[in-house]
mmCIF file of C-alpha atoms in Angstrom:
data_model
loop_
_atom_site.group_PDB
_atom_site.id
_atom_site.type_symbol
_atom_site.label_atom_id
_atom_site.label_comp_id
_atom_site.label_asym_id
_atom_site.label_seq_id
_atom_site.Cartn_x
_atom_site.Cartn_y
_atom_site.Cartn_z
ATOM 1 C CA MET A 1 -0.101 0.095 0.037
ATOM 2 C CA GLU A 2 1.427 3.425 -1.126
ATOM 3 C CA ILE A 3 0.200 6.818 0.583
ATOM 4 C CA ILE A 4 3.055 8.758 -0.707
ATOM 5 C CA ARG A 5 3.085 8.967 -4.366
ATOM 6 C CA PRO A 6 6.196 7.102 -5.906
ATOM 7 C CA GLY A 7 8.807 9.736 -7.119
ATOM 8 C CA THR A 8 8.239 11.966 -4.038
ATOM 9 C CA ASN A 9 11.555 13.379 -3.150
ATOM 10 C CA ILE A 10 11.403 15.384 0.216
ATOM 11 C CA PRO A 11 14.934 16.806 1.348
ATOM 12 C CA PHE A 12 14.777 15.625 4.683
ATOM 13 C CA THR A 13 18.878 15.823 5.079
ATOM 14 C CA LYS A 14 18.597 19.588 4.122
ATOM 15 C CA TYR A 15 17.135 20.043 7.693
ATOM 16 C CA ARG A 16 19.468 17.793 9.713
ATOM 17 C CA THR A 17 21.289 20.988 11.192
ATOM 18 C CA VAL A 18 18.245 22.395 12.775
ATOM 19 C CA ALA A 19 16.975 19.307 13.677
ATOM 20 C CA VAL A 20 20.277 18.340 15.580
ATOM 21 C CA ILE A 21 20.022 21.649 17.135
ATOM 22 C CA VAL A 22 16.661 21.288 18.588
ATOM 23 C CA SER A 23 16.943 17.715 19.438
ATOM 24 C CA THR A 24 20.318 18.557 21.357
ATOM 25 C CA ALA A 25 18.454 21.332 23.059
ATOM 26 C CA VAL A 26 15.513 18.925 24.322
ATOM 27 C CA ASN A 27 17.904 16.407 25.397
ATOM 28 C CA LEU A 28 19.706 18.945 27.553
ATOM 29 C CA VAL A 29 16.609 20.047 29.048
ATOM 30 C CA VAL A 30 15.388 16.678 29.697
ATOM 31 C CA LEU A 31 19.030 15.827 31.896
ATOM 32 C CA LEU A 32 18.462 19.120 33.621
ATOM 33 C CA LEU A 33 14.939 17.936 34.581
ATOM 34 C CA LEU A 34 16.562 14.607 35.554
ATOM 35 C CA PHE A 35 19.066 16.328 37.825
ATOM 36 C CA THR A 36 16.574 18.965 39.256
ATOM 37 C CA ARG A 37 13.229 17.533 39.358
ATOM 38 C CA GLY A 38 13.905 14.077 39.246
ATOM 39 C CA PRO A 39 11.263 11.477 38.168
ATOM 40 C CA ASN A 40 8.204 10.761 40.159
ATOM 41 C CA LEU A 41 9.701 7.048 41.339
ATOM 42 C CA GLY A 42 6.840 4.832 42.138
ATOM 43 C CA VAL A 43 6.804 2.545 45.046
ATOM 44 C CA ASP A 44 8.637 -0.138 42.539
ATOM 45 C CA PHE A 45 11.565 1.895 42.996
ATOM 46 C CA ALA A 46 11.674 4.296 45.822
ATOM 47 C CA GLY A 47 10.158 1.627 48.234
ATOM 48 C CA GLY A 48 7.371 2.137 50.882
ATOM 49 C CA THR A 49 3.752 0.803 50.578
ATOM 50 C CA VAL A 50 0.617 1.706 48.012
ATOM 51 C CA VAL A 51 -2.726 1.070 48.908
ATOM 52 C CA GLN A 52 -5.947 1.297 46.298
ATOM 53 C CA LEU A 53 -9.042 2.163 47.556
ATOM 54 C CA LYS A 54 -12.568 2.517 45.724
ATOM 55 C CA PHE A 55 -15.175 4.252 47.389
ATOM 56 C CA GLN A 56 -18.992 3.541 46.668
ATOM 57 C CA GLN A 57 -19.646 7.144 47.337
ATOM 58 C CA LYS A 58 -18.190 10.373 46.742
ATOM 59 C CA VAL A 59 -15.649 11.350 49.254
ATOM 60 C CA SER A 60 -12.630 13.902 49.687
ATOM 61 C CA ILE A 61 -9.242 13.406 50.237
ATOM 62 C CA PRO A 62 -9.254 15.257 53.862
ATOM 63 C CA ASP A 63 -12.168 13.205 54.655
ATOM 64 C CA ILE A 64 -9.990 10.062 53.649
ATOM 65 C CA ARG A 65 -6.962 11.420 55.872
ATOM 66 C CA ARG A 66 -9.524 12.219 58.864
ATOM 67 C CA ALA A 67 -10.710 8.740 58.784
ATOM 68 C CA LEU A 68 -6.881 7.834 58.818
ATOM 69 C CA THR A 69 -5.852 9.523 61.673
ATOM 70 C CA PRO A 70 -6.987 7.330 64.700
ATOM 71 C CA ILE A 71 -4.547 4.362 63.274
ATOM 72 C CA GLY A 72 -1.594 6.826 62.824
ATOM 73 C CA LEU A 73 -1.792 7.270 58.896
ATOM 74 C CA GLY A 74 -3.355 10.518 58.916
ATOM 75 C CA ASP A 75 0.103 12.056 57.379
ATOM 76 C CA SER A 76 0.079 9.382 54.351
ATOM 77 C CA VAL A 77 0.286 11.094 50.952
ATOM 78 C CA ILE A 78 -3.404 10.473 49.074
ATOM 79 C CA GLN A 79 -4.070 11.062 45.642
ATOM 80 C CA ASP A 80 -6.676 10.841 43.264
ATOM 81 C CA PHE A 81 -6.839 7.934 40.924
ATOM 82 C CA GLY A 82 -8.667 7.109 37.752
ATOM 83 C CA LYS A 83 -11.187 9.143 36.163
ATOM 84 C CA GLU A 84 -13.354 11.985 37.679
ATOM 85 C CA GLY A 85 -16.378 10.536 39.772
ATOM 86 C CA GLU A 86 -14.898 6.942 39.933
ATOM 87 C CA ASN A 87 -13.478 7.681 43.421
ATOM 88 C CA GLU A 88 -10.451 6.061 43.642
ATOM 89 C CA PHE A 89 -7.767 6.984 45.651
ATOM 90 C CA LEU A 90 -3.989 5.784 46.403
ATOM 91 C CA VAL A 91 -2.716 6.033 49.897
ATOM 92 C CA ARG A 92 1.305 6.144 50.135
ATOM 93 C CA LEU A 93 3.343 5.164 52.929
ATOM 94 C CA GLU A 94 7.170 5.621 53.293
ATOM 95 C CA ARG A 95 7.445 2.674 55.100
ATOM 96 C CA PRO A 96 5.141 -0.592 55.500
ATOM 97 C CA PRO A 97 3.601 -0.250 59.272
ATOM 98 C CA GLY A 98 3.883 -3.969 60.156
ATOM 99 C CA GLU A 99 2.405 -6.903 58.229
ATOM 100 C CA LEU A 100 0.594 -6.266 54.894
ATOM 101 C CA GLY A 101 -2.621 -8.412 56.092
ATOM 102 C CA ALA A 102 -2.788 -6.492 59.279
ATOM 103 C CA LEU A 103 -2.506 -2.949 57.717
ATOM 104 C CA GLY A 104 -5.465 -4.134 55.311
ATOM 105 C CA GLU A 105 -7.918 -4.768 58.315
ATOM 106 C CA LYS A 106 -6.751 -1.704 60.070
ATOM 107 C CA LEU A 107 -7.396 0.281 56.953
ATOM 108 C CA ARG A 108 -10.944 -1.391 56.728
ATOM 109 C CA GLY A 109 -11.974 -0.910 60.008
ATOM 110 C CA ALA A 110 -10.983 2.906 60.081
ATOM 111 C CA LEU A 111 -12.918 3.645 56.898
ATOM 112 C CA ALA A 112 -15.786 1.471 57.713
ATOM 113 C CA GLY A 113 -15.938 3.293 60.893
ATOM 114 C CA GLN A 114 -15.924 7.114 59.261
ATOM 115 C CA PHE A 115 -18.164 6.018 55.934
ATOM 116 C CA GLY A 116 -19.916 2.882 56.650
ATOM 117 C CA GLN A 117 -19.530 -0.871 55.964
ATOM 118 C CA ASN A 118 -19.105 -2.063 52.510
ATOM 119 C CA GLN A 119 -18.307 1.355 51.260
ATOM 120 C CA VAL A 120 -14.938 1.122 50.547
ATOM 121 C CA GLU A 121 -13.059 -1.748 48.237
ATOM 122 C CA ILE A 122 -9.222 -1.982 49.133
ATOM 123 C CA ARG A 123 -8.109 -2.948 45.444
ATOM 124 C CA ARG A 124 -4.321 -3.764 46.365
ATOM 125 C CA VAL A 125 -1.735 -3.252 48.999
ATOM 126 C CA GLU A 126 1.705 -3.267 47.717
ATOM 127 C CA SER A 127 5.082 -3.093 49.308
ATOM 128 C CA VAL A 128 8.505 -2.741 48.278
ATOM 129 C CA GLY A 129 11.101 -2.239 50.862
ATOM 130 C CA PRO A 130 13.921 0.573 50.437
ATOM 131 C CA LYS A 131 16.767 -1.926 49.381
ATOM 132 C CA VAL A 132 14.634 -3.941 46.977
ATOM 133 C CA GLY A 133 13.649 -0.541 45.456
ATOM 134 C CA LYS A 134 17.243 0.719 44.773
ATOM 135 C CA GLU A 135 18.326 -2.803 43.519
ATOM 136 C CA LEU A 136 15.388 -2.786 41.047
ATOM 137 C CA ARG A 137 16.111 0.776 40.041
ATOM 138 C CA ASP A 138 19.628 -0.091 39.056
ATOM 139 C CA ARG A 139 18.676 -2.932 37.450
ATOM 140 C CA ALA A 140 16.069 -1.136 35.337
ATOM 141 C CA THR A 141 18.672 1.305 34.317
ATOM 142 C CA TRP A 142 21.185 -0.937 33.452
ATOM 143 C CA SER A 143 18.727 -3.035 31.503
ATOM 144 C CA VAL A 144 17.698 -0.085 29.128
ATOM 145 C CA ILE A 145 21.421 1.015 28.832
ATOM 146 C CA ALA A 146 22.503 -2.811 27.790
ATOM 147 C CA ALA A 147 19.501 -2.972 25.416
ATOM 148 C CA THR A 148 20.427 0.641 23.877
ATOM 149 C CA VAL A 149 24.137 -0.467 23.202
ATOM 150 C CA MET A 150 23.531 -4.111 22.257
ATOM 151 C CA MET A 151 20.817 -2.458 19.233
ATOM 152 C CA GLY A 152 23.639 -0.515 18.441
ATOM 153 C CA VAL A 153 26.039 -3.234 18.199
ATOM 154 C CA TYR A 154 23.466 -5.342 16.332
ATOM 155 C CA ILE A 155 23.200 -2.361 13.603
ATOM 156 C CA TRP A 156 27.068 -2.045 13.562
ATOM 157 C CA PHE A 157 27.691 -5.867 12.654
ATOM 158 C CA ARG A 158 24.793 -6.371 10.414
ATOM 159 C CA PHE A 159 25.650 -2.708 8.340
ATOM 160 C CA GLU A 160 28.659 -0.608 9.280
ATOM 161 C CA LEU A 161 29.796 1.434 12.310
ATOM 162 C CA ARG A 162 28.551 4.627 11.279
ATOM 163 C CA PHE A 163 24.943 2.981 10.902
ATOM 164 C CA GLY A 164 25.510 1.562 14.826
ATOM 165 C CA ILE A 165 26.506 5.007 16.054
ATOM 166 C CA GLY A 166 23.419 6.667 14.178
ATOM 167 C CA ALA A 167 21.262 3.688 15.682
ATOM 168 C CA VAL A 168 22.567 4.109 19.355
ATOM 169 C CA ILE A 169 22.259 8.223 19.149
ATOM 170 C CA ALA A 170 18.764 8.198 17.870
ATOM 171 C CA LEU A 171 17.878 5.573 20.478
ATOM 172 C CA ILE A 172 19.459 7.361 23.413
ATOM 173 C CA HIS A 173 17.365 10.291 21.762
ATOM 174 C CA ASP A 174 14.168 8.518 22.244
ATOM 175 C CA VAL A 175 14.632 7.062 25.775
ATOM 176 C CA LEU A 176 15.429 10.824 26.858
ATOM 177 C CA VAL A 177 12.423 12.571 24.913
ATOM 178 C CA THR A 178 10.193 9.789 26.746
ATOM 179 C CA VAL A 179 11.485 10.171 30.148
ATOM 180 C CA GLY A 180 11.152 14.080 29.760
ATOM 181 C CA GLY A 181 7.532 13.374 29.000
ATOM 182 C CA ILE A 182 7.219 11.253 31.875
ATOM 183 C CA ILE A 183 8.796 13.721 33.949
ATOM 184 C CA LEU A 184 6.749 16.740 32.667
ATOM 185 C CA ILE A 185 3.143 15.255 32.849
ATOM 186 C CA GLY A 186 4.195 13.765 36.054
ATOM 187 C CA TYR A 187 3.532 10.118 36.015
ATOM 188 C CA GLU A 188 4.997 7.617 38.118
ATOM 189 C CA PHE A 189 8.195 6.128 36.802
ATOM 190 C CA ASP A 190 7.838 2.322 37.938
ATOM 191 C CA LEU A 191 8.325 -1.162 36.224
ATOM 192 C CA THR A 192 5.856 -0.517 33.554
ATOM 193 C CA ILE A 193 7.367 2.486 32.368
ATOM 194 C CA VAL A 194 10.891 0.707 31.922
ATOM 195 C CA ALA A 195 8.931 -2.039 30.169
ATOM 196 C CA ALA A 196 7.594 0.391 27.457
ATOM 197 C CA LEU A 197 11.255 2.309 27.310
ATOM 198 C CA LEU A 198 12.689 -1.089 26.275
ATOM 199 C CA THR A 199 9.783 -1.693 23.764
ATOM 200 C CA ILE A 200 10.589 1.564 21.808
ATOM 201 C CA VAL A 201 14.143 0.628 21.793
ATOM 202 C CA GLY A 202 12.896 -2.194 19.845
ATOM 203 C CA PHE A 203 9.931 -0.510 17.788
ATOM 204 C CA SER A 204 12.777 2.460 17.065
ATOM 205 C CA VAL A 205 15.609 0.062 16.050
ATOM 206 C CA ASN A 206 13.137 -1.721 13.844
ATOM 207 C CA ASP A 207 12.469 1.266 11.810
ATOM 208 C CA THR A 208 16.260 2.180 11.565
ATOM 209 C CA VAL A 209 17.047 -1.242 10.344
ATOM 210 C CA VAL A 210 14.565 -0.975 7.509
ATOM 211 C CA ILE A 211 15.907 2.733 6.702
ATOM 212 C CA CYS A 212 19.508 1.663 6.748
ATOM 213 C CA ASP A 213 18.735 -1.558 4.817
ATOM 214 C CA ARG A 214 17.058 0.686 1.943
ATOM 215 C CA ILE A 215 20.413 3.234 1.887
ATOM 216 C CA ARG A 216 22.798 0.341 1.660
ATOM 217 C CA GLU A 217 20.717 -1.421 -1.199
ATOM 218 C CA ASN A 218 20.590 2.146 -2.886
ATOM 219 C CA MET A 219 24.439 2.626 -2.280
ATOM 220 C CA ARG A 220 24.887 -0.379 -4.386
ATOM 221 C CA ARG A 221 22.384 0.208 -7.186
ATOM 222 C CA SER A 222 23.489 3.926 -7.328
ATOM 223 C CA LYS A 223 27.294 4.261 -6.918
ATOM 224 C CA ARG A 224 27.110 7.526 -8.932
ATOM 225 C CA GLU A 225 24.666 9.094 -6.776
ATOM 226 C CA GLY A 226 26.203 11.370 -3.927
ATOM 227 C CA LEU A 227 25.348 10.022 -0.507
ATOM 228 C CA GLU A 228 22.973 12.718 0.565
ATOM 229 C CA LYS A 229 20.424 11.923 -2.517
ATOM 230 C CA VAL A 230 20.897 8.318 -1.464
ATOM 231 C CA VAL A 231 19.934 8.763 2.071
ATOM 232 C CA ASN A 232 16.901 11.736 0.661
ATOM 233 C CA THR A 233 15.511 8.586 -1.828
ATOM 234 C CA SER A 234 15.747 6.011 0.535
ATOM 235 C CA ILE A 235 13.854 7.659 3.433
ATOM 236 C CA ASN A 236 11.145 8.810 0.922
ATOM 237 C CA GLU A 237 11.075 5.396 -0.308
ATOM 238 C CA CYS A 238 10.170 3.980 3.281
ATOM 239 C CA LEU A 239 8.059 6.567 4.250
ATOM 240 C CA SER A 240 4.499 5.070 3.182
ATOM 241 C CA ARG A 241 5.539 1.893 5.208
ATOM 242 C CA THR A 242 7.191 4.221 7.985
ATOM 243 C CA ILE A 243 3.729 6.482 8.477
ATOM 244 C CA ILE A 244 1.584 3.005 8.018
ATOM 245 C CA THR A 245 3.295 1.190 10.507
ATOM 246 C CA THR A 246 3.610 3.985 13.252
ATOM 247 C CA GLY A 247 0.160 5.157 12.155
ATOM 248 C CA THR A 248 -1.791 2.151 12.789
ATOM 249 C CA ALA A 249 0.414 1.698 16.505
ATOM 250 C CA LEU A 250 -0.422 5.043 17.810
ATOM 251 C CA MET A 251 -4.081 4.636 16.829
ATOM 252 C CA VAL A 252 -4.171 1.554 19.008
ATOM 253 C CA LEU A 253 -2.131 3.351 22.050
ATOM 254 C CA LEU A 254 -4.499 6.131 21.728
ATOM 255 C CA ALA A 255 -7.612 4.106 22.278
ATOM 256 C CA LEU A 256 -5.478 2.458 25.073
ATOM 257 C CA PHE A 257 -4.711 5.646 26.426
ATOM 258 C CA ILE A 258 -8.146 7.302 26.385
ATOM 259 C CA LEU A 259 -10.272 3.821 27.199
ATOM 260 C CA GLY A 260 -7.666 1.838 29.152
ATOM 261 C CA GLY A 261 -7.781 3.403 32.432
ATOM 262 C CA ALA A 262 -5.584 5.127 34.885
ATOM 263 C CA VAL A 263 -3.272 1.903 35.367
ATOM 264 C CA ILE A 264 -2.424 1.526 31.654
ATOM 265 C CA ARG A 265 -2.433 5.267 30.772
ATOM 266 C CA PRO A 266 1.155 5.963 31.398
ATOM 267 C CA PHE A 267 2.501 2.917 29.516
ATOM 268 C CA ALA A 268 0.502 3.907 26.555
ATOM 269 C CA PHE A 269 1.584 7.444 26.890
ATOM 270 C CA SER A 270 5.132 6.773 27.299
ATOM 271 C CA LEU A 271 4.877 4.419 23.987
ATOM 272 C CA MET A 272 3.113 7.076 21.783
ATOM 273 C CA VAL A 273 5.836 9.528 22.676
ATOM 274 C CA GLY A 274 8.865 6.946 22.230
ATOM 275 C CA PHE A 275 7.177 5.931 18.857
ATOM 276 C CA PHE A 276 6.651 9.342 17.678
ATOM 277 C CA SER A 277 10.322 10.470 18.541
ATOM 278 C CA GLY A 278 11.554 7.002 17.066
ATOM 279 C CA VAL A 279 10.420 8.146 13.605
ATOM 280 C CA TYR A 280 11.740 11.547 13.902
ATOM 281 C CA SER A 281 15.259 10.330 15.149
ATOM 282 C CA THR A 282 15.523 7.707 12.550
ATOM 283 C CA ILE A 283 14.902 10.281 9.789
ATOM 284 C CA PHE A 284 16.485 13.461 11.306
ATOM 285 C CA ILE A 285 19.044 11.987 13.349
ATOM 286 C CA ALA A 286 20.112 8.343 12.653
ATOM 287 C CA SER A 287 20.141 8.785 8.648
ATOM 288 C CA PRO A 288 22.018 12.360 8.763
ATOM 289 C CA ILE A 289 24.938 10.850 11.253
ATOM 290 C CA ILE A 290 25.554 8.327 8.199
ATOM 291 C CA LEU A 291 26.135 11.650 5.950
ATOM 292 C CA MET A 292 28.059 13.266 8.340
ATOM 293 C CA TRP A 293 30.310 10.547 9.196
ATOM 294 C CA GLU A 294 31.165 10.223 5.627
ATOM 295 C CA ARG A 295 31.674 13.821 4.897
ATOM 296 C CA GLY A 296 34.140 13.578 8.418
ATOM 297 C CA LYS A 297 36.177 10.993 6.752
ATOM 298 C CA LYS A 298 36.605 12.609 3.562
ATOM 299 C CA LYS A 299 37.728 15.817 5.115
ATOM 300 C CA THR A 300 40.402 13.507 6.964
#
């Protein structure tokens, strides 16, 4: 299926300088956010206990806090969870106060005393120790770094070193942009987000492989053509495939984001940002790097 007319020749590489400046600025802002504001770590990484509550009636955060004060949990962090009117809340505790089973009973009794019997459902109680949280955080970070480097090595062996370097830089860009989006929106950074980042690495490198393969094929076929023209031709030839593949994936993710509920929404949001960034970085970062590498070699 072709949605871009054959023979279309959009000069993507013409805008590579602007793209590099914009992308570098965006990545620097994300790094600044990481070191100043930092991600909103979920219980998986920060440690602590989280309790999800659903009420049958409309309640407010001060009402819940008042109900929890007699059992010593009045200073907990309490947040709205889910859509407006669903009456779902998250209660976060820095340290698990004793056994989880006993905590559930204490909460049920305190909330029943304030709101009445069978008016609240405890949907989940999760607890992670600080040491385990740190280990999970370190392992998650290294897993994303290892996946990015291994994808670059794969591209290097399959094509050439310049293709591999372009792929690694593009993947780092995609991961940083996605992390920046999560920080700005304020979603929790947990294991679900790590799964999304690893998925983005896989999706982005798939797009990069397709375009790199076309560039290599066109380089062999059109030896008299300049590399810039070959890169542009290759991107244009893959444009229909890129739009269809990414467009259909984004439509599914948009449906998940709107209809999937609060639990799945951060995951869908991360993938949408990452997939969009993946297409951009393949066209405006990975491919121009091949061109820049070639010109750098000629100068030396």
